[in-house]
Coordinates of C-alpha atoms in Angstrom, one line a residue:
Chain J
M17 CA -4.7 -34.0 29.1
Y18 CA -8.2 -34.2 29.5
I19 CA -7.8 -38.0 29.3
R20 CA -6.2 -37.7 32.6
S21 CA -9.2 -36.9 34.4
F22 CA -11.4 -39.7 32.5
P23 CA -10.9 -42.5 35.5
L24 CA -12.4 -39.6 38.1
V25 CA -15.3 -38.8 35.5
A26 CA -16.4 -42.4 35.0
I27 CA -16.6 -42.9 38.7
L28 CA -18.7 -39.5 39.0
I29 CA -21.0 -40.5 36.3
L30 CA -21.7 -44.1 38.2
L31 CA -22.7 -42.3 41.3
V32 CA -24.4 -39.3 40.3
S33 CA -26.7 -41.3 37.7
A34 CA -27.4 -43.5 40.6
F35 CA -28.4 -40.8 42.6
V36 CA -30.9 -39.3 40.2
M37 CA -32.4 -42.8 39.7
P38 CA -35.0 -42.7 42.8
M39 CA -36.4 -39.2 41.0
I40 CA -37.5 -41.0 37.8
K41 CA -40.8 -42.9 37.8
K42 CA -40.7 -45.1 34.7
R43 CA -38.9 -48.2 35.1
S44 CA -37.6 -48.3 31.7
I45 CA -36.0 -45.3 31.8
V46 CA -34.0 -46.2 34.9
K47 CA -32.7 -49.4 33.3
G48 CA -31.6 -47.4 30.1
L49 CA -29.9 -45.0 32.4
S50 CA -27.9 -47.7 34.3
L51 CA -26.8 -49.1 31.0
V52 CA -25.9 -46.4 29.2
S53 CA -23.8 -44.7 32.5
M54 CA -22.2 -48.3 32.7
G55 CA -21.5 -47.8 28.7
I56 CA -20.0 -44.2 28.9
S57 CA -18.2 -45.2 32.0
S58 CA -16.7 -48.3 30.0
I59 CA -15.6 -46.3 26.8
L60 CA -13.9 -43.7 29.1
A61 CA -12.2 -46.5 30.4
L62 CA -11.1 -47.8 27.6
I63 CA -9.6 -44.7 26.3
T64 CA -7.6 -44.4 29.7
L65 CA -6.2 -48.0 29.0
V66 CA -5.1 -47.0 25.6
Y67 CA -3.8 -43.8 26.7
V68 CA -1.7 -46.0 29.6
K69 CA -0.6 -48.4 27.4
E70 CA 1.2 -45.6 24.9
N71 CA 2.2 -43.0 27.5
G72 CA 2.6 -45.1 30.9
S73 CA 1.1 -44.9 34.2
F74 CA 0.4 -41.2 35.4
I75 CA -1.0 -39.9 38.9
Y76 CA -4.2 -37.6 38.9
R77 CA -4.3 -35.2 42.0
I78 CA -8.0 -34.6 42.9
G79 CA -8.9 -31.2 43.5
H80 CA -5.1 -30.1 42.1
W81 CA -4.1 -30.6 45.7
D82 CA -0.4 -32.0 45.9
A83 CA 0.2 -35.4 47.2
P84 CA 0.6 -35.8 50.8
W85 CA -2.4 -33.7 51.7
G86 CA -4.8 -34.1 48.8
I87 CA -6.2 -37.8 47.5
E88 CA -4.4 -39.1 44.5
F89 CA -5.3 -41.8 41.6
Q90 CA -2.6 -43.5 40.2
I91 CA -3.3 -45.3 37.3
G92 CA -0.8 -47.8 35.9
I93 CA -1.4 -50.6 33.3
I94 CA -2.9 -53.0 35.7
E95 CA -5.4 -50.4 37.0
A96 CA -6.4 -49.2 33.5
M97 CA -7.0 -52.8 32.8
M98 CA -9.2 -53.5 35.6
G99 CA -11.2 -50.7 35.3
F100 CA -12.0 -51.3 31.8
L101 CA -12.9 -55.2 32.7
F102 CA -14.8 -54.1 35.6
T103 CA -16.8 -51.3 33.8
S104 CA -17.5 -53.7 30.5
V105 CA -18.2 -56.6 32.3
A106 CA -20.6 -55.0 34.0
A107 CA -22.4 -53.2 31.2
L108 CA -23.1 -56.8 29.7
I109 CA -24.4 -58.1 33.4
I110 CA -27.0 -55.1 33.1
W111 CA -27.7 -55.6 29.5
Y112 CA -28.8 -59.3 30.7
S113 CA -30.5 -58.1 33.4
I114 CA -32.8 -55.7 32.2
Y115 CA -34.7 -59.0 30.3
S116 CA -34.4 -60.9 33.3
I117 CA -35.0 -58.9 36.6
H118 CA -38.5 -58.7 36.9
K119 CA -38.8 -62.4 37.3
E120 CA -36.8 -62.7 40.5
I121 CA -37.6 -59.3 42.3
K122 CA -40.7 -57.3 43.1
D123 CA -41.6 -54.3 40.8
N124 CA -41.0 -51.9 43.4
R125 CA -37.4 -52.5 44.2
V126 CA -35.9 -52.4 40.5
V127 CA -35.0 -48.8 40.7
F128 CA -33.4 -49.5 44.0
Y129 CA -31.4 -52.4 42.3
Y130 CA -30.2 -50.3 39.5
L131 CA -29.1 -47.7 41.9
L132 CA -27.0 -50.1 44.1
V133 CA -25.7 -51.7 40.7
N134 CA -24.3 -48.2 39.7
I135 CA -23.0 -47.4 43.2
L136 CA -21.0 -50.9 43.6
I137 CA -19.2 -50.7 40.5
G138 CA -18.5 -46.8 41.1
A139 CA -17.0 -47.7 44.4
L140 CA -15.2 -50.8 43.1
L141 CA -13.4 -48.7 40.4
G142 CA -12.6 -46.0 43.5
I143 CA -11.1 -49.3 45.1
V144 CA -9.0 -49.8 41.8
F145 CA -7.8 -46.2 41.1
S146 CA -7.3 -44.8 44.4
N147 CA -3.7 -44.2 45.8
D148 CA -4.9 -43.4 49.2
L149 CA -5.3 -46.0 52.2
F150 CA -8.3 -44.1 53.8
N151 CA -10.1 -43.2 50.6
S152 CA -9.8 -47.2 49.5
F153 CA -11.4 -47.9 53.3
V154 CA -14.5 -45.6 52.5
F155 CA -15.0 -47.0 48.8
M156 CA -14.5 -50.9 50.4
E157 CA -17.5 -50.1 53.0
L158 CA -19.4 -48.4 50.1
S159 CA -18.9 -51.4 48.2
T160 CA -19.6 -53.9 51.0
L161 CA -23.3 -51.9 51.7
A162 CA -24.0 -52.1 48.1
S163 CA -23.1 -55.3 47.5
C164 CA -25.3 -56.6 50.6
G165 CA -28.0 -54.4 48.9
I166 CA -28.2 -56.7 45.8
I167 CA -28.3 -59.9 47.7
V168 CA -31.2 -58.9 49.7
V169 CA -33.2 -57.4 47.4
K170 CA -34.8 -60.8 46.7
D171 CA -36.4 -60.5 50.0
K172 CA -36.6 -64.2 50.9
K173 CA -35.9 -66.0 54.0
E174 CA -32.7 -67.7 53.0
N175 CA -31.7 -64.3 51.3
I176 CA -31.7 -62.2 54.4
K177 CA -30.1 -65.1 56.6
A178 CA -27.3 -65.1 53.7
T179 CA -27.0 -61.5 53.9
L180 CA -26.7 -60.7 57.3
K181 CA -23.7 -63.4 57.6
Y182 CA -22.3 -61.7 54.8
L183 CA -22.3 -58.4 56.6
V184 CA -21.1 -59.3 59.9
L185 CA -18.2 -61.2 58.4
S186 CA -17.5 -58.2 56.2
T187 CA -17.9 -55.9 59.3
L188 CA -15.4 -57.7 60.9
G189 CA -12.9 -57.8 57.8
S190 CA -13.2 -53.9 57.7
G191 CA -12.5 -53.3 61.3
L192 CA -9.4 -55.4 61.1
V193 CA -8.3 -53.3 58.2
L194 CA -8.9 -50.0 59.9
M195 CA -6.7 -51.5 62.7
G196 CA -4.4 -52.1 60.3
I197 CA -4.7 -48.5 58.5
A198 CA -4.1 -47.2 62.2
F199 CA -1.0 -49.3 62.7
L200 CA 0.2 -47.9 59.7
Y201 CA -0.5 -44.1 60.1
S202 CA 1.2 -44.5 63.3
I203 CA 4.4 -45.5 62.4
T204 CA 4.8 -43.7 59.0
G205 CA 2.9 -40.6 59.4
H206 CA 1.0 -40.9 56.1
L207 CA -2.0 -42.1 54.2
N208 CA -0.9 -41.9 50.7
M209 CA 0.6 -45.3 49.5
T210 CA 3.5 -43.7 47.8
F211 CA 4.8 -41.7 50.9
A212 CA 4.0 -44.5 53.2
H213 CA 6.3 -46.8 51.2
R214 CA 8.7 -44.3 51.3
E215 CA 8.8 -44.0 55.0
I216 CA 8.2 -47.6 55.7
V217 CA 11.4 -48.5 54.1
K218 CA 13.0 -46.5 56.5
V219 CA 11.9 -47.6 59.7
Y220 CA 10.8 -50.8 59.5
A221 CA 13.8 -51.9 61.2
D222 CA 12.9 -50.6 64.5
Y223 CA 9.2 -51.8 64.1
G224 CA 9.5 -55.5 63.0
Q225 CA 6.6 -56.9 65.2
T226 CA 4.4 -53.7 64.4
V227 CA 4.9 -54.6 60.3
L228 CA 4.0 -58.2 61.2
I229 CA 0.8 -57.3 63.1
T230 CA -0.1 -54.7 59.9
L231 CA 0.3 -57.0 57.6
G232 CA -1.7 -59.8 59.6
L233 CA -4.7 -57.5 60.0
F234 CA -4.3 -56.1 55.9
T235 CA -4.6 -60.2 55.1
V236 CA -7.0 -61.2 57.5
G237 CA -9.3 -58.4 56.8
L238 CA -9.1 -58.1 52.9
G239 CA -9.1 -62.0 53.0
V240 CA -12.5 -62.4 54.6
K241 CA -13.8 -59.5 52.2
S242 CA -12.2 -61.4 49.0
A243 CA -13.2 -64.5 50.7
M244 CA -9.8 -66.5 50.3
F245 CA -9.5 -69.9 51.4
P246 CA -10.0 -70.3 54.9
L247 CA -12.2 -67.6 55.2
H248 CA -14.5 -68.1 52.8
T249 CA -17.5 -69.4 54.6
W250 CA -20.0 -66.6 53.8
L251 CA -19.3 -66.7 50.1
P252 CA -21.8 -70.3 49.0
D253 CA -24.9 -68.8 51.0
A254 CA -24.9 -65.2 49.8
H255 CA -24.1 -66.0 46.2
S256 CA -26.5 -68.9 45.6
S257 CA -29.2 -67.3 47.3
A258 CA -28.6 -63.7 45.4
P259 CA -30.5 -63.1 42.0
S260 CA -28.4 -64.4 39.5
S261 CA -27.7 -61.1 37.7
S262 CA -26.2 -60.2 41.1
S263 CA -24.5 -63.4 41.5
A264 CA -22.7 -62.8 38.4
L265 CA -21.5 -59.3 39.6
L266 CA -20.5 -60.5 42.7
S267 CA -18.6 -63.6 41.6
A268 CA -16.8 -61.7 38.7
L269 CA -16.4 -58.4 40.3
V270 CA -16.4 -57.7 43.8
L271 CA -14.2 -60.2 45.1
K272 CA -11.4 -59.1 42.7
G273 CA -11.7 -55.5 43.8
F274 CA -10.7 -56.6 47.2
V275 CA -8.0 -59.0 45.9
L276 CA -6.5 -56.0 44.0
L277 CA -6.5 -53.8 47.1
L278 CA -4.5 -56.4 49.0
V279 CA -2.0 -56.6 46.2
K280 CA -1.6 -52.9 45.7
I281 CA -1.1 -52.8 49.7
L282 CA 1.6 -55.6 50.0
Y283 CA 3.6 -54.2 46.7
R284 CA 3.0 -50.3 46.8
V285 CA 2.8 -49.8 50.5
F286 CA 5.1 -52.7 52.2
G287 CA 7.0 -53.0 48.8
T288 CA 9.2 -57.0 48.0
E289 CA 12.0 -56.3 50.4
I290 CA 9.9 -56.0 53.2
I291 CA 7.3 -58.9 52.5
N292 CA 10.0 -61.1 51.6
Q293 CA 11.0 -61.0 55.2
F294 CA 7.6 -62.7 56.6
P295 CA 5.9 -65.4 55.4
I296 CA 3.1 -64.1 54.3
L297 CA 3.2 -64.7 50.6
N298 CA 3.5 -68.6 51.5
L299 CA 0.3 -68.2 53.5
I300 CA -1.7 -66.7 50.8
L301 CA -0.3 -68.4 47.9
I302 CA -0.2 -71.8 49.7
S303 CA 3.3 -72.3 48.4
F304 CA 5.5 -73.9 51.5
Chain M
M4 CA 5.6 -54.4 81.1
E5 CA 6.1 -50.5 82.0
M6 CA 4.6 -49.3 78.5
L7 CA 1.2 -51.1 79.9
F8 CA 0.9 -48.2 82.4
T9 CA 2.2 -45.4 80.5
K10 CA 0.2 -45.8 77.0
Y11 CA -3.2 -46.7 78.8
F12 CA -5.3 -45.1 75.5
E13 CA -3.5 -48.0 73.4
V14 CA -3.9 -50.6 75.9
G15 CA -7.5 -49.8 76.6
S16 CA -8.6 -49.5 73.2
M17 CA -6.4 -53.1 72.6
V18 CA -8.9 -54.3 75.3
L19 CA -11.7 -53.0 73.8
F20 CA -11.0 -54.5 70.2
G21 CA -10.7 -57.6 71.9
V22 CA -14.0 -57.7 73.9
G23 CA -15.8 -56.3 70.7
F24 CA -14.1 -58.9 68.1
M25 CA -15.2 -61.4 70.6
T26 CA -18.7 -60.6 71.2
L27 CA -19.2 -60.2 67.3
L28 CA -18.0 -63.8 66.8
L29 CA -19.2 -65.9 69.7
H30 CA -22.6 -64.3 70.6
N31 CA -25.7 -66.0 69.0
N32 CA -28.1 -62.9 69.7
L33 CA -27.9 -60.8 66.9
I34 CA -28.3 -57.5 69.0
K35 CA -25.1 -58.5 71.1
K36 CA -23.5 -59.3 67.9
I37 CA -24.3 -55.5 66.8
I38 CA -23.2 -54.0 69.9
G39 CA -19.8 -56.1 69.8
M40 CA -19.6 -54.5 66.1
N41 CA -19.7 -51.2 67.6
I42 CA -17.6 -51.8 70.5
M43 CA -15.1 -52.9 68.0
D44 CA -15.4 -49.7 66.0
T45 CA -15.0 -47.4 68.6
A46 CA -11.9 -49.1 69.9
V47 CA -10.2 -48.4 66.3
F48 CA -11.6 -45.0 66.9
L49 CA -9.8 -44.4 70.4
F50 CA -6.9 -46.1 69.0
F51 CA -6.5 -43.5 65.8
I52 CA -7.5 -40.5 68.4
A53 CA -4.9 -41.6 70.7
K54 CA -2.3 -41.3 68.2
G55 CA -3.3 -38.3 67.0
Y56 CA -2.6 -37.0 70.1
I57 CA 0.3 -34.8 71.3
D58 CA 0.9 -34.2 74.9
G59 CA 0.5 -30.6 76.2
R60 CA -1.0 -29.0 72.7
E61 CA -4.2 -27.6 72.1
A62 CA -7.1 -28.2 70.1
P63 CA -6.4 -27.5 66.1
I64 CA -9.0 -24.4 65.9
V65 CA -7.1 -21.3 65.2
R66 CA -8.8 -18.5 67.6
G67 CA -7.7 -14.8 66.8
F68 CA -4.3 -15.4 65.3
H69 CA -2.2 -18.9 64.3
K70 CA 0.1 -20.0 66.9
G71 CA 2.3 -22.1 64.4
V72 CA 2.3 -25.7 63.7
E73 CA 4.0 -26.7 67.0
A74 CA 1.1 -25.9 69.1
Y75 CA -2.0 -27.9 68.0
V76 CA -2.1 -31.8 67.8
N77 CA -2.6 -33.6 64.7
P78 CA -6.2 -33.0 63.1
V79 CA -5.8 -35.5 60.1
P80 CA -7.1 -38.6 62.6
A81 CA -10.2 -36.8 63.8
A82 CA -10.9 -35.9 60.4
L83 CA -10.4 -39.5 59.4
M84 CA -12.2 -40.7 62.6
L85 CA -15.5 -38.5 61.4
T86 CA -15.8 -40.7 58.3
G87 CA -15.2 -43.5 60.1
I88 CA -18.3 -42.5 62.6
V89 CA -20.4 -42.1 59.8
I90 CA -19.6 -45.4 58.1
A91 CA -20.1 -47.4 61.4
V92 CA -23.6 -45.6 61.9
S93 CA -25.0 -46.8 58.3
V94 CA -23.5 -50.2 59.0
T95 CA -25.2 -50.3 62.2
A96 CA -28.4 -48.9 60.8
F97 CA -28.6 -51.6 57.9
A98 CA -27.9 -54.5 60.2
L99 CA -30.5 -53.4 62.4
A100 CA -32.9 -53.3 59.7
L101 CA -32.0 -56.7 58.6
T102 CA -32.4 -58.1 62.1
V103 CA -35.9 -56.6 62.1
K104 CA -36.4 -58.5 58.6
I105 CA -34.9 -61.8 60.2
Y106 CA -37.4 -61.4 63.4
E107 CA -40.6 -61.1 61.2
K108 CA -39.4 -64.0 58.8
Y109 CA -38.2 -66.6 61.4
G110 CA -39.9 -65.3 64.5
T111 CA -36.5 -65.3 66.6
I112 CA -33.1 -63.3 66.5
E113 CA -30.9 -66.4 67.9
L114 CA -28.5 -67.3 65.4
D115 CA -28.2 -70.9 66.3
E116 CA -32.3 -71.5 66.3
I117 CA -32.4 -69.8 62.9
M118 CA -29.6 -72.3 61.5
K119 CA -31.8 -75.5 62.8
M120 CA -34.5 -74.1 60.9
R121 CA -33.7 -75.3 57.6
G122 CA -35.6 -75.6 54.3
D123 CA -39.5 -75.3 55.9

């Protein structure tokens, strides 16, 4: 029964250890703390994955509030797999960066680098596990700011330019996503994905155009953030000018979190019945 | 067409959203870009709050006794937009800090001039 709270514990370990870091003077302890917290989170995610594989998906209520009022985590097989993948890949990248980071960034920024990495992975796990639209949005903004931070930490000219480009385009994307959430909330009255799906199936016949606009806003907004094909202009600058370990984190993990959120919104909120009536999958997958 | 005059909160927020979106995309000056970003976010906040407002009901603050669910407007959008405002402020602060850095390194905040200065 305790296993059900492991996804939340994994996120909390990462966030709490991140905010302990600035109080520690010695850099080697900070590096060790980051690696150990990421390792513990990946072990917790692995246990969750084994549990989900045996017992099927489950819903965890945060603070024991029931669904339409409280925030839920829904952990199915894909979420558990992505959670284990994110934490274990991040642990390997941190292990590598312990030996190489001092060559690329200044000594007094190392602490903040590991702080930002922990916040970034915690926020990505939040996007993966959360079953609440606005909670996902908050985690999305958190991960965007943290990933901008691990690009700009190198403090070179091109670096700052690339980060500003990334920040401007991703605030554009998050504005569009927030507008999409506003439309969805105004036609369904729920922020919980399961409840929003239940309501939108009843009412979408009356709100055909609104559903189309909402789908467009979500697709373009998350498309900018996850650098899908026509909206990827910020990616080459940001990824090539970042320090090598941040570049590994950005291209391996950050974009996939947003892709998974788009998949969750398309299939869990709208459902196959609704998205098959619009050409949205043809546009994303380029299958005309 | 009649909706344009009766639902003026929503229409106003859509106009503001367009203004902010175009300012963010088309201006070269970084400060103007950040202003556009704020206008866009504010438009979403206005839209959300307008969706939560129900005509003829009062603010969801219980004074003395609870008048029942029918007497108050929806408090959820206000709570969400409080979070949204905090996020918008922190993004703005980060963007302004980056603009200061850009001015220190390049000596200008016009993006077209910065793009010309490649590889020096």
